[in-house]
């Protein structure tokens, strides 16, 4: 008997299941990835993926899930900066927020059952927090529209001159 993936996917309404999964994603590009999930027909691959799902489910059941809300994929922003592009204040804040989330997720794993290794530890190990950069961005930006005076020495000097000029 030959397996017809499209027929079985239609019968199981995989598109509807993937839409539900996509709605749970906290990042737009992850939501798009969820819609493109295809079933595996390799026994060992399926077994590996089921083990990962079980490990994640068990960790979340024991320790509650860490938050990913507000995270963005900042790889395109890094590429933009590497090519000499200027990042907006919002983009910098998005990077800092994501760095904070990465630090939180890494800490969550360290504090919750880290003595018991799992098959999903590799995903936590690749996370690299950068508290220095996170703090630097947050200290330089007041809000999405305004930089703090301490964002740079030039900005602080310019603002002092403006205040002095206004007072004269």
Rosetta silent file (secondary structure, phi, psi, omega in degrees, C-alpha in Angstrom):
SEQUENCE: XXXXXXXXXXXXXXXXXXXXXXXXXXXXXXXXXXXXXXXXXXXXXXXXXXXXXXXXXXXXXXXXXXXXXXXXXXXXXXXXXXXXXXXXXXXXXXXXXXXXXXXXXXXXXXXXXXXXXXXXXXXXXXXXXXXXXXXXXXXXXXXXXXXXXXXXXXXXXXXXXXXXXXXX
SCORE:     score description
SCORE:     0.000 S_00000001
   1 L     0.000  124.044 -177.925    0.000    0.000    0.000 S_00000001
   2 L   -84.986  139.916 -178.590    1.485    3.310   -1.106 S_00000001
   3 L   -88.472  128.209  178.583    1.386    6.263    1.259 S_00000001
   4 L  -110.584   98.381 -174.556   -0.223    9.429   -0.099 S_00000001
   5 H   -59.477  -43.324 -177.577    0.988   12.307    2.112 S_00000001
   6 H   -64.414  -43.082 -179.449   -1.326   14.919    0.617 S_00000001
   7 H   -62.639  -46.570 -178.944   -4.401   12.717    0.998 S_00000001
   8 H   -67.550  -36.763  177.301   -3.603   11.868    4.625 S_00000001
   9 H   -63.311  -39.065  177.832   -2.770   15.496    5.449 S_00000001
  10 H   -66.866  -43.679 -179.712   -6.152   16.537    4.063 S_00000001
  11 H   -62.466  -40.926 -179.282   -8.005   13.841    6.005 S_00000001
  12 L   -81.353   -2.250 -177.889   -6.235   14.860    9.229 S_00000001
  13 L    52.735   47.898 -178.730   -6.853   18.540    8.406 S_00000001
  14 H   -56.503  -38.136 -179.907   -3.173   19.266    8.949 S_00000001
  15 H   -59.340  -37.338  179.000   -3.583   22.783    7.572 S_00000001
  16 H   -71.652  -38.932  177.730   -6.067   23.588   10.355 S_00000001
  17 H   -63.852  -44.040 -179.949   -3.815   22.082   13.020 S_00000001
  18 H   -67.036  -33.205  175.724   -0.841   24.098   11.730 S_00000001
  19 H   -64.184  -41.432  176.951   -2.964   27.271   11.725 S_00000001
  20 H   -63.014  -43.108  177.710   -3.768   26.667   15.404 S_00000001
  21 H   -61.473  -45.544 -179.877   -0.068   26.099   16.086 S_00000001
  22 H   -58.774  -37.993  179.391    0.839   29.248   14.175 S_00000001
  23 H   -65.873  -19.731  179.986   -1.589   31.283   16.299 S_00000001
  24 H   -87.351  -12.527 -177.782    0.341   30.241   19.420 S_00000001
  25 L   -69.859  143.255 -179.935    3.669   31.572   18.118 S_00000001
  26 L   -97.080   -7.587  179.542    4.964   34.768   19.714 S_00000001
  27 L  -122.770  135.410 -177.497    7.162   35.778   16.771 S_00000001
  28 H   -56.296  -42.296 -178.280    5.827   36.447   13.235 S_00000001
  29 H   -71.075  -28.222  175.572    8.556   34.479   11.466 S_00000001
  30 H   -70.976  -37.843  176.467    8.018   31.511   13.801 S_00000001
  31 H   -60.016  -41.737  178.041    4.292   31.655   13.015 S_00000001
  32 H   -66.234  -38.582  177.887    5.158   31.427    9.305 S_00000001
  33 H   -63.571  -38.413 -179.720    7.508   28.502    9.978 S_00000001
  34 H   -61.327  -36.679 -179.641    4.726   26.691   11.844 S_00000001
  35 H   -68.461  -19.558 -176.343    2.497   26.900    8.782 S_00000001
  36 L  -100.601    6.946  179.576    5.185   25.160    6.709 S_00000001
  37 L   -61.967  134.657  176.928    5.695   22.140    8.977 S_00000001
  38 L  -120.468  144.111  179.949    5.609   18.893    7.028 S_00000001
  39 L   -65.813  149.017  174.586    5.140   15.443    8.544 S_00000001
  40 L   -99.491  146.120  179.359    8.133   13.155    8.725 S_00000001
  41 L  -114.192    6.829  178.214    7.888    9.577    7.560 S_00000001
  42 L   -91.924  120.516 -176.146   11.208    8.503    9.031 S_00000001
  43 H   -53.777  -46.684 -175.277   10.639    6.425   12.163 S_00000001
  44 H   -70.278  -36.074  176.267   13.801    7.637   13.922 S_00000001
  45 H   -64.731  -44.357  178.611   13.153   11.291   13.073 S_00000001
  46 H   -62.592  -42.903  178.873    9.611   11.019   14.414 S_00000001
  47 H   -61.389  -43.569  179.076   10.898    9.334   17.558 S_00000001
  48 H   -62.006  -45.886 -179.501   13.499   12.095   18.070 S_00000001
  49 H   -66.146  -38.012  176.977   10.890   14.831   17.616 S_00000001
  50 H   -65.745  -38.218  177.221    8.455   13.109   19.970 S_00000001
  51 H   -63.546  -40.871  177.764   11.206   12.840   22.608 S_00000001
  52 H   -64.298  -42.967  178.709   11.902   16.568   22.267 S_00000001
  53 H   -61.834  -43.753  179.290    8.195   17.359   22.599 S_00000001
  54 H   -62.768  -43.841 -179.194    7.927   15.153   25.691 S_00000001
  55 H   -62.932  -43.731  178.824   11.005   16.759   27.275 S_00000001
  56 H   -65.064  -42.819  179.023    9.645   20.273   26.683 S_00000001
  57 H   -61.198  -44.489  179.929    6.210   19.255   27.975 S_00000001
  58 H   -63.136  -44.461  179.124    7.723   17.716   31.108 S_00000001
  59 H   -62.338  -44.986 -179.711    9.855   20.798   31.846 S_00000001
  60 H   -67.040  -32.446  178.208    6.908   23.146   31.368 S_00000001
  61 H   -69.189  -36.557 -179.141    4.736   20.897   33.518 S_00000001
  62 H   -80.693  -37.329 -169.010    7.246   20.900   36.359 S_00000001
  63 H  -125.344    5.784 -174.387    8.445   24.492   36.203 S_00000001
  64 L    66.561  152.408 -173.867    5.981   26.495   34.055 S_00000001
  65 L   -81.497  142.710  172.486    7.087   27.797   30.682 S_00000001
  66 L   -71.431  161.192 -179.258    9.481   30.721   30.297 S_00000001
  67 L   -91.495  141.093  174.347    8.155   33.686   28.363 S_00000001
  68 L  -118.082    2.045 -175.887    9.109   34.409   24.778 S_00000001
  69 L   -62.374  128.218  179.866    6.602   37.228   24.375 S_00000001
  70 L    96.052   -6.977  179.441    8.130   40.285   22.752 S_00000001
  71 L   -72.625  146.732  175.540   11.085   38.455   21.217 S_00000001
  72 L  -129.117  156.478  172.617   12.036   39.290   17.653 S_00000001
  73 L   -81.777  104.892 -175.962   14.342   37.651   15.165 S_00000001
  74 L   -96.488   10.872  175.826   17.086   40.239   15.137 S_00000001
  75 H   -58.194  -45.308  177.422   19.355   38.453   12.655 S_00000001
  76 H   -62.078  -32.244  178.429   18.107   40.728    9.825 S_00000001
  77 H   -69.009  -39.411  177.413   18.805   43.758   12.033 S_00000001
  78 H   -64.202  -42.825  178.691   22.357   42.579   12.703 S_00000001
  79 H   -62.755  -40.604  177.749   22.881   42.055    8.958 S_00000001
  80 H   -59.286  -46.106  179.817   21.515   45.544    8.302 S_00000001
  81 H   -65.724  -40.483  178.781   23.988   47.017   10.800 S_00000001
  82 H   -62.144  -31.992  179.132   26.882   44.958    9.377 S_00000001
  83 L   -82.910    4.373  176.920   26.123   46.383    5.933 S_00000001
  84 L    94.121    5.659  178.871   26.419   49.898    7.359 S_00000001
  85 L   -74.582  156.886  178.544   22.703   50.534    7.815 S_00000001
  86 L   -94.897  133.850  176.485   21.374   52.579   10.694 S_00000001
  87 L   -90.701  142.377  177.881   19.097   50.903   13.210 S_00000001
  88 L   -77.599  167.149  177.140   16.073   52.772   14.474 S_00000001
  89 H   -60.190  -43.171  179.434   15.422   53.305   18.158 S_00000001
  90 H   -60.721  -42.340  179.561   12.608   50.729   17.967 S_00000001
  91 H   -63.498  -41.136  177.492   14.920   48.185   16.346 S_00000001
  92 H   -64.027  -41.849  177.358   17.519   48.720   19.071 S_00000001
  93 H   -63.840  -38.906  177.115   14.846   48.307   21.747 S_00000001
  94 H   -60.750  -41.430  177.670   13.656   45.108   20.039 S_00000001
  95 H   -62.809  -47.139 -178.728   17.206   43.758   20.191 S_00000001
  96 H   -63.085  -41.782  178.704   17.540   44.670   23.875 S_00000001
  97 H   -62.921  -41.309  179.834   14.152   43.109   24.723 S_00000001
  98 H   -67.473  -38.611  175.789   15.114   39.919   22.903 S_00000001
  99 H   -61.659  -39.055  177.875   18.462   39.819   24.704 S_00000001
 100 H   -64.068  -41.472  179.342   16.563   40.130   28.007 S_00000001
 101 H   -65.591  -42.895  177.937   14.289   37.237   26.984 S_00000001
 102 H   -58.863  -45.462  178.847   17.298   35.112   25.973 S_00000001
 103 H   -61.676  -41.518  179.794   18.902   35.791   29.360 S_00000001
 104 H   -65.038  -41.319  179.337   15.627   34.919   31.093 S_00000001
 105 H   -67.361  -41.684  179.137   15.198   31.647   29.207 S_00000001
 106 H   -63.386  -43.480  177.979   18.799   30.656   29.864 S_00000001
 107 H   -64.731  -42.278  178.974   18.374   31.459   33.576 S_00000001
 108 H   -54.996  -46.595 -178.733   15.043   29.603   33.654 S_00000001
 109 H   -67.300  -40.517 -179.072   16.708   26.424   32.416 S_00000001
 110 H   -62.461  -36.687 -176.210   19.666   26.808   34.775 S_00000001
 111 H   -89.688   -9.525 -174.816   17.330   27.202   37.771 S_00000001
 112 L  -125.152   89.697  174.034   14.803   24.546   36.739 S_00000001
 113 L    73.685   23.372 -178.268   15.996   20.993   36.605 S_00000001
 114 L   -65.043  -22.748  179.373   19.372   21.662   35.006 S_00000001
 115 L   -69.548  -17.849  178.292   20.848   18.795   37.034 S_00000001
 116 L  -105.771  107.775 -176.035   18.660   16.470   34.944 S_00000001
 117 L   -74.712  149.285  179.967   19.801   16.561   31.329 S_00000001
 118 L  -131.759  169.326  179.357   17.264   16.363   28.518 S_00000001
 119 L   -76.101   -2.234  177.137   17.318   15.940   24.753 S_00000001
 120 L  -107.850    4.629  179.110   16.411   19.637   24.336 S_00000001
 121 H   -58.996  -30.187  179.361   19.337   21.017   26.345 S_00000001
 122 H   -58.058  -31.952  179.479   21.156   21.697   23.070 S_00000001
 123 H   -70.633  -34.008  178.033   18.591   24.432   22.336 S_00000001
 124 H   -75.930  -35.097 -177.241   19.349   26.147   25.648 S_00000001
 125 H   -65.185  -29.802 -178.562   23.116   25.759   25.218 S_00000001
 126 L   -81.054  -10.501  177.330   23.185   27.803   22.003 S_00000001
 127 L   -71.741  130.280 -178.584   21.523   30.780   23.689 S_00000001
 128 L  -125.769   97.543  177.822   24.090   33.460   24.395 S_00000001
 129 L   -65.829  153.275  175.700   22.944   36.267   26.671 S_00000001
 130 L  -139.398   79.218 -176.100   24.706   39.630   26.389 S_00000001
 131 H   -61.314  -35.420 -179.894   23.780   41.599   29.504 S_00000001
 132 H   -59.220  -51.707 -179.261   26.345   44.296   28.714 S_00000001
 133 H   -65.566  -42.342  177.904   24.748   45.125   25.341 S_00000001
 134 H   -55.723  -50.123 -179.877   21.231   44.767   26.756 S_00000001
 135 H   -65.774  -38.793 -179.689   22.020   47.258   29.555 S_00000001
 136 H   -61.268  -44.702 -179.926   23.851   49.605   27.195 S_00000001
 137 H   -66.243  -49.035 -178.222   20.836   49.830   24.875 S_00000001
 138 H   -63.546  -32.559  179.981   18.307   50.252   27.691 S_00000001
 139 H   -77.603  -22.022 -178.044   20.415   52.943   29.381 S_00000001
 140 H   -88.341  -16.910 -173.617   20.827   54.886   26.125 S_00000001
 141 E  -118.244  126.899  178.425   17.158   54.928   25.148 S_00000001
 142 E   -80.381  -48.656  177.804   14.380   56.693   27.032 S_00000001
 143 E  -160.356 -174.787 -175.532   11.523   55.437   24.830 S_00000001
 144 L   -64.588  -12.716 -177.390   10.806   54.658   21.166 S_00000001
 145 L  -112.482   -9.477 -170.441   10.988   58.340   20.286 S_00000001
 146 E  -145.477  136.835  174.723   13.809   59.661   22.452 S_00000001
 147 E   -89.193  150.784  172.393   17.384   58.890   23.430 S_00000001
 148 L   -73.541  155.112  178.730   18.700   59.544   26.926 S_00000001
 149 H   -59.487  -30.717 -178.266   21.273   62.301   27.253 S_00000001
 150 H   -84.051   11.759  178.969   23.845   59.679   28.252 S_00000001
 151 H   -61.324  -36.580  174.675   23.402   57.790   24.969 S_00000001
 152 L  -156.303  159.632  178.979   26.646   59.362   23.792 S_00000001
 153 H   -63.899  -38.421 -179.719   29.066   62.061   24.870 S_00000001
 154 H   -64.414  -42.537  179.503   28.257   64.103   21.740 S_00000001
 155 H   -64.667  -43.352  179.302   24.525   63.971   22.434 S_00000001
 156 H   -61.409  -43.467  179.685   25.023   65.001   26.063 S_00000001
 157 H   -64.889  -42.047  179.194   27.243   67.927   24.981 S_00000001
 158 H   -62.578  -43.555 -179.879   24.741   68.993   22.309 S_00000001
 159 H   -66.535  -37.106  176.392   21.841   68.940   24.773 S_00000001
 160 H   -62.842  -43.573  178.257   23.879   70.977   27.293 S_00000001
 161 H   -62.019  -40.357  179.579   24.602   73.563   24.601 S_00000001
 162 H   -64.271  -42.053  179.499   20.910   73.690   23.690 S_00000001
 163 H   -65.659  -43.710  178.593   19.925   74.213   27.333 S_00000001
 164 H   -62.203  -42.253  179.892   22.598   76.901   27.789 S_00000001
 165 H   -65.034  -39.692  179.501   21.487   78.645   24.589 S_00000001
 166 H   -67.286  -32.808 -179.461   17.845   78.561   25.709 S_00000001
 167 H   -77.755  -24.725 -177.158   18.785   80.030   29.087 S_00000001
 168 L   -75.569    0.000    0.000   20.854   82.891   27.596 S_00000001
